[in-house]
Amino acid sequence: MEGKPEKTEGGEERGRGGFGGRGRGRGGRGRGRGGPRGGASARAGGDDNKEWVPVTKLGRLVKDGRIKSMEEIYLHALPVKEYQIVETFLGTALKDEVMKIMPVQKQTRAGQRTRFKAFVAVGDFNGHIGLGVKCAKEVATAIRGAIIAAKLAVVPVRRGYWGNKIGLPHTVPCKVTGKSGSVCVRLIPAPRGTGIVGSPVPKKLLAFAGVADCYTSSKGNTKTMGNFMKATFDALTRTYLFLSPEFWKVSPFPKSPYQEWSDYLSSTGKGGRKEVSY
C-alpha cells in the first residue's frame, strides 16, 4: 500500500519524507544503538570486570594509596569525578536502595516518548550518604545510572548529642532545614532512644546517614517524593555548615594533596597516559 511506512532500519527513509519523520527516525536510531548489544546492561557488566584505570589526578592518588580516607577529600573540597573513588574507601559498607521509579513523558511530533526516572539512595550507616537521580529508556539503565550518580554525590553527615555527651553521637548536632521545590524538611535533635520520628522517606535517608534519633518536621507538597528526598538530603548536607564552638579553635591547614604530591603526579602523568585535570 502507498500509505504503509517503509521498513527501513532506523527509520531514516521515513525521516526524509513526511513532516514528522525526523522524530521517528531519532527514536529508531536510539533503539538500534542499545538493542543488539543489550543496552547499558551489557556495557556496565563489562566495566565491572575491567580494572579501574583512573583518569583524574584525584583518582590516581587514591588508587596508589596517597590519599587514605574520604575526609581528606572533603577537607580540601576536591571534586569527585569517578565513583570508584567512593567505592575504594567505603567499599562493602556502602548500601544502596531504590527509593522510587516513575515514568516521565515527553511530547514529540511522533507521539509520547516515555522514559523512566529512578531515585537511589546510598549510605554506609556511619556518616556518609548520597542521593542520585537518573532518567533512561529502560528501568535497569536508570537504576544503574542513579547508583553511580548517588556515589558521586556522597557527602559527610555530622552527628551530635541531644544532652550530655555520653557514648557515641546519635542525633543531628542542631536544628537544620533543607528545601527542594515546595517541600521544606526540618531535622530536630532528639533524646537517645527516641528513634527517627517521621515518614518512611526521611526515616530511610536518616538511617543510611547513621542518625539513630531525630524528630522531623515537613511542610509543602511532600507527596512529590523526589522533592521530599532532595529536601531531606539537603538538610543532612547542612549539618557541617553550622559553626559550633568546637570548631572555633584555629587548626593548622595541611597542604592540598595536589600540592603535596605534585612531583609524583608530574612524574606519573607522562608516557602517553591521558589525564584530565580538575
Short mmCIF file of C-alpha atoms in Angstrom, two decimals:
data_model
loop_
_atom_site.label_atom_id
_atom_site.label_comp_id
_atom_site.label_asym_id
_atom_site.label_seq_id
_atom_site.Cartn_x
_atom_site.Cartn_y
_atom_site.Cartn_z
CA MET A 1 0.00 0.00 0.00
CA GLU A 2 1.11 3.52 -0.69
CA GLY A 3 0.36 4.79 2.85
CA LYS A 4 2.24 1.95 4.54
CA PRO A 5 5.56 3.13 6.04
CA GLU A 6 8.70 1.71 4.54
CA LYS A 7 10.52 -0.85 6.65
CA THR A 8 13.93 0.77 6.76
CA GLU A 9 16.36 0.15 9.57
CA GLY A 10 16.46 3.10 11.95
CA GLY A 11 13.63 4.86 10.11
CA GLU A 12 15.97 7.06 8.08
CA GLU A 13 13.98 6.89 4.83
CA ARG A 14 10.83 7.95 6.65
CA GLY A 15 12.75 10.87 8.17
CA ARG A 16 13.44 12.35 4.73
CA GLY A 17 9.81 12.32 3.73
CA GLY A 18 6.94 13.43 5.97
CA PHE A 19 6.87 16.31 8.41
CA GLY A 20 7.01 14.10 11.50
CA GLY A 21 9.55 11.62 10.20
CA ARG A 22 12.56 13.05 11.98
CA GLY A 23 11.11 12.26 15.37
CA ARG A 24 10.52 8.66 14.37
CA GLY A 25 13.96 8.44 12.84
CA ARG A 26 15.69 9.56 16.01
CA GLY A 27 13.73 7.05 18.04
CA GLY A 28 14.65 4.26 15.65
CA ARG A 29 18.35 5.03 15.75
CA GLY A 30 18.22 5.20 19.55
CA ARG A 31 16.65 1.75 19.72
CA GLY A 32 19.21 0.45 17.25
CA ARG A 33 22.13 1.64 19.36
CA GLY A 34 21.03 -0.06 22.55
CA GLY A 35 19.15 -3.09 21.20
CA PRO A 36 21.57 -5.57 19.64
CA ARG A 37 24.29 -5.18 22.29
CA GLY A 38 21.98 -5.42 25.26
CA GLY A 39 21.98 -1.72 26.07
CA ALA A 40 23.78 -0.27 29.04
CA SER A 41 23.40 -3.51 30.98
CA ALA A 42 25.98 -5.24 28.81
CA ARG A 43 28.33 -2.26 28.91
CA ALA A 44 28.07 -1.94 32.68
CA GLY A 45 28.72 -5.64 33.14
CA GLY A 46 31.87 -5.34 31.07
CA ASP A 47 33.07 -2.32 33.04
CA ASP A 48 32.70 -4.20 36.33
CA ASN A 49 35.11 -6.88 35.15
CA LYS A 50 37.75 -4.41 34.00
CA GLU A 51 40.41 -2.97 36.24
CA TRP A 52 39.84 0.64 37.19
CA VAL A 53 42.10 2.99 35.23
CA PRO A 54 41.79 6.44 36.84
CA VAL A 55 41.66 9.45 34.51
CA THR A 56 41.83 12.24 37.09
CA LYS A 57 44.61 13.31 39.43
CA LEU A 58 42.47 12.51 42.45
CA GLY A 59 41.75 9.03 41.12
CA ARG A 60 45.45 8.32 40.60
CA LEU A 61 46.29 9.43 44.14
CA VAL A 62 43.51 7.27 45.58
CA LYS A 63 44.41 4.15 43.62
CA ASP A 64 48.10 4.48 44.51
CA GLY A 65 47.30 4.88 48.21
CA ARG A 66 48.42 8.51 48.57
CA ILE A 67 45.04 9.54 49.99
CA LYS A 68 43.86 7.47 52.94
CA SER A 69 40.23 8.49 53.55
CA MET A 70 37.26 10.41 52.22
CA GLU A 71 37.79 13.02 54.94
CA GLU A 72 40.99 14.19 53.22
CA ILE A 73 38.97 14.80 50.07
CA TYR A 74 36.24 16.68 51.96
CA LEU A 75 38.80 18.77 53.86
CA HIS A 76 40.12 20.31 50.65
CA ALA A 77 36.75 20.27 48.82
CA LEU A 78 38.15 18.24 45.93
CA PRO A 79 35.56 17.33 43.28
CA VAL A 80 34.99 13.58 42.89
CA LYS A 81 34.53 12.70 39.23
CA GLU A 82 34.95 8.91 39.45
CA TYR A 83 32.61 6.77 41.51
CA GLN A 84 35.36 4.17 42.04
CA ILE A 85 36.97 6.61 44.48
CA VAL A 86 33.98 6.28 46.82
CA GLU A 87 33.93 2.51 46.37
CA THR A 88 37.62 2.33 47.30
CA PHE A 89 37.11 3.99 50.68
CA LEU A 90 33.61 2.87 51.69
CA GLY A 91 33.63 -0.49 49.92
CA THR A 92 31.12 -3.06 51.07
CA ALA A 93 29.82 -0.79 53.84
CA LEU A 94 28.05 1.30 51.21
CA LYS A 95 24.49 0.07 50.69
CA ASP A 96 22.03 1.29 48.08
CA GLU A 97 18.26 1.21 47.80
CA VAL A 98 15.91 2.24 45.01
CA MET A 99 13.58 4.79 46.59
CA LYS A 100 11.27 5.44 43.64
CA ILE A 101 10.86 4.69 39.92
CA MET A 102 8.48 6.89 37.99
CA PRO A 103 7.69 7.18 34.28
CA VAL A 104 8.15 10.56 32.62
CA GLN A 105 6.95 11.53 29.16
CA LYS A 106 7.98 14.00 26.53
CA GLN A 107 5.59 15.06 23.81
CA THR A 108 7.07 14.76 20.32
CA ARG A 109 5.60 15.10 16.85
CA ALA A 110 5.51 11.31 16.63
CA GLY A 111 3.66 10.94 19.95
CA GLN A 112 4.84 10.50 23.53
CA ARG A 113 8.32 9.35 24.42
CA THR A 114 8.26 7.52 27.76
CA ARG A 115 11.34 7.15 29.90
CA PHE A 116 11.90 6.03 33.50
CA LYS A 117 13.28 8.18 36.29
CA ALA A 118 14.99 6.42 39.19
CA PHE A 119 15.84 7.79 42.63
CA VAL A 120 18.53 5.85 44.51
CA ALA A 121 19.94 6.49 47.98
CA VAL A 122 23.30 5.13 49.14
CA GLY A 123 24.86 5.22 52.60
CA ASP A 124 27.18 3.38 54.95
CA PHE A 125 25.10 3.90 58.14
CA ASN A 126 28.12 5.72 59.56
CA GLY A 127 28.07 9.36 58.49
CA HIS A 128 28.03 9.18 54.68
CA ILE A 129 25.02 9.46 52.41
CA GLY A 130 24.35 10.14 48.73
CA LEU A 131 21.28 10.65 46.56
CA GLY A 132 21.24 10.07 42.82
CA VAL A 133 18.65 10.66 40.09
CA LYS A 134 18.83 9.26 36.56
CA CYS A 135 16.41 9.08 33.64
CA ALA A 136 16.72 6.43 30.92
CA LYS A 137 14.69 4.42 28.45
CA GLU A 138 14.98 1.24 30.49
CA VAL A 139 14.46 0.76 34.21
CA ALA A 140 17.68 -1.17 34.71
CA THR A 141 19.72 1.50 32.94
CA ALA A 142 18.12 4.24 35.03
CA ILE A 143 18.81 2.40 38.29
CA ARG A 144 22.42 1.76 37.32
CA GLY A 145 22.99 5.39 36.40
CA ALA A 146 21.29 6.60 39.58
CA ILE A 147 23.57 4.40 41.71
CA ILE A 148 26.64 5.93 40.07
CA ALA A 149 25.22 9.44 40.49
CA ALA A 150 24.49 8.75 44.15
CA LYS A 151 28.05 7.55 44.77
CA LEU A 152 29.43 10.68 43.15
CA ALA A 153 27.19 12.78 45.42
CA VAL A 154 28.20 11.13 48.71
CA VAL A 155 28.59 13.79 51.43
CA PRO A 156 29.62 13.62 55.10
CA VAL A 157 26.91 13.91 57.75
CA ARG A 158 27.78 15.42 61.11
CA ARG A 159 26.20 13.84 64.14
CA GLY A 160 25.95 15.12 67.70
CA TYR A 161 24.21 14.78 71.07
CA TRP A 162 20.87 15.86 72.48
CA GLY A 163 22.04 16.34 76.07
CA ASN A 164 25.11 15.05 77.87
CA LYS A 165 27.92 13.88 75.66
CA ILE A 166 27.85 10.25 76.73
CA GLY A 167 28.65 7.46 74.32
CA LEU A 168 28.72 7.86 70.56
CA PRO A 169 26.91 10.67 68.68
CA HIS A 170 23.36 9.60 67.97
CA THR A 171 21.39 12.55 66.53
CA VAL A 172 21.84 15.68 64.43
CA PRO A 173 24.02 18.33 66.14
CA CYS A 174 21.48 21.15 65.77
CA LYS A 175 18.25 22.06 64.03
CA VAL A 176 18.81 22.03 60.28
CA THR A 177 16.46 22.78 57.40
CA GLY A 178 16.52 21.64 53.78
CA LYS A 179 14.35 22.72 50.88
CA SER A 180 13.55 21.47 47.39
CA GLY A 181 10.67 22.80 45.38
CA SER A 182 7.76 23.44 47.75
CA VAL A 183 8.95 20.82 50.26
CA CYS A 184 10.72 22.02 53.39
CA VAL A 185 12.16 19.49 55.85
CA ARG A 186 13.42 20.35 59.32
CA LEU A 187 15.52 17.96 61.40
CA ILE A 188 15.44 18.43 65.18
CA PRO A 189 17.73 16.69 67.73
CA ALA A 190 16.03 14.05 69.85
CA PRO A 191 16.93 12.24 73.11
CA ARG A 192 18.67 8.91 72.95
CA GLY A 193 16.23 6.06 72.41
CA THR A 194 13.60 8.16 70.64
CA GLY A 195 14.26 6.71 67.21
CA ILE A 196 13.50 8.51 63.97
CA VAL A 197 10.11 10.20 64.16
CA GLY A 198 8.98 10.83 60.61
CA SER A 199 7.55 9.40 57.42
CA PRO A 200 9.23 6.50 55.59
CA VAL A 201 11.26 8.71 53.21
CA PRO A 202 13.28 10.73 55.78
CA LYS A 203 13.40 7.70 58.05
CA LYS A 204 15.24 5.69 55.40
CA LEU A 205 17.64 8.52 54.50
CA LEU A 206 18.45 9.27 58.13
CA ALA A 207 19.11 5.59 58.78
CA PHE A 208 21.50 5.49 55.81
CA ALA A 209 23.31 8.50 57.28
CA GLY A 210 23.74 6.81 60.65
CA VAL A 211 21.37 9.06 62.61
CA ALA A 212 19.62 6.98 65.28
CA ASP A 213 17.38 9.57 66.99
CA CYS A 214 15.74 12.54 65.32
CA TYR A 215 12.49 14.49 65.14
CA THR A 216 11.36 15.63 61.69
CA SER A 217 9.01 18.37 60.56
CA SER A 218 7.95 18.90 56.97
CA LYS A 219 5.68 21.19 55.01
CA GLY A 220 4.78 21.60 51.38
CA ASN A 221 3.70 19.01 48.85
CA THR A 222 5.50 16.05 50.38
CA LYS A 223 3.55 13.74 48.09
CA THR A 224 6.18 14.64 45.49
CA MET A 225 8.64 12.05 46.72
CA GLY A 226 11.52 13.32 44.60
CA ASN A 227 11.48 16.76 46.21
CA PHE A 228 10.87 15.18 49.63
CA MET A 229 14.06 13.13 49.29
CA LYS A 230 16.06 16.06 47.94
CA ALA A 231 14.91 18.31 50.80
CA THR A 232 15.93 15.70 53.40
CA PHE A 233 19.28 15.22 51.68
CA ASP A 234 19.79 18.99 51.59
CA ALA A 235 19.13 19.18 55.33
CA LEU A 236 21.69 16.45 56.03
CA THR A 237 24.34 18.23 53.93
CA ARG A 238 23.87 21.36 56.05
CA THR A 239 24.92 19.67 59.29
CA TYR A 240 28.55 20.65 58.65
CA LEU A 241 27.67 24.24 57.72
CA PHE A 242 26.81 25.24 61.29
CA LEU A 243 29.89 26.67 63.05
CA SER A 244 29.55 25.38 66.60
CA PRO A 245 32.01 26.26 69.44
CA GLU A 246 34.13 23.14 68.97
CA PHE A 247 35.12 24.49 65.55
CA TRP A 248 36.19 27.91 66.84
CA LYS A 249 39.78 27.00 67.64
CA VAL A 250 42.39 27.69 65.00
CA SER A 251 43.69 24.49 63.40
CA PRO A 252 46.63 24.17 61.01
CA PHE A 253 45.53 23.69 57.43
CA PRO A 254 47.54 20.96 55.67
CA LYS A 255 48.71 21.10 52.10
CA SER A 256 46.37 20.08 49.34
CA PRO A 257 47.07 16.57 48.00
CA TYR A 258 47.72 18.08 44.58
CA GLN A 259 50.41 20.29 46.10
CA GLU A 260 51.84 17.64 48.40
CA TRP A 261 52.15 15.03 45.66
CA SER A 262 52.87 17.39 42.76
CA ASP A 263 56.20 15.71 41.94
CA TYR A 264 54.58 12.29 41.94
CA LEU A 265 51.74 13.46 39.67
CA SER A 266 54.12 15.12 37.22
CA SER A 267 56.33 12.02 37.03
CA THR A 268 53.50 9.53 36.54
CA GLY A 269 51.35 11.70 34.27
CA LYS A 270 53.66 11.26 31.27
CA GLY A 271 54.21 8.39 28.92
CA GLY A 272 51.13 8.81 26.77
CA ARG A 273 48.59 8.46 29.58
CA LYS A 274 45.54 10.62 29.03
CA GLU A 275 45.00 12.84 32.04
CA VAL A 276 42.04 15.02 32.94
CA SER A 277 42.77 17.76 35.46
CA TYR A 278 40.03 19.04 37.77
#
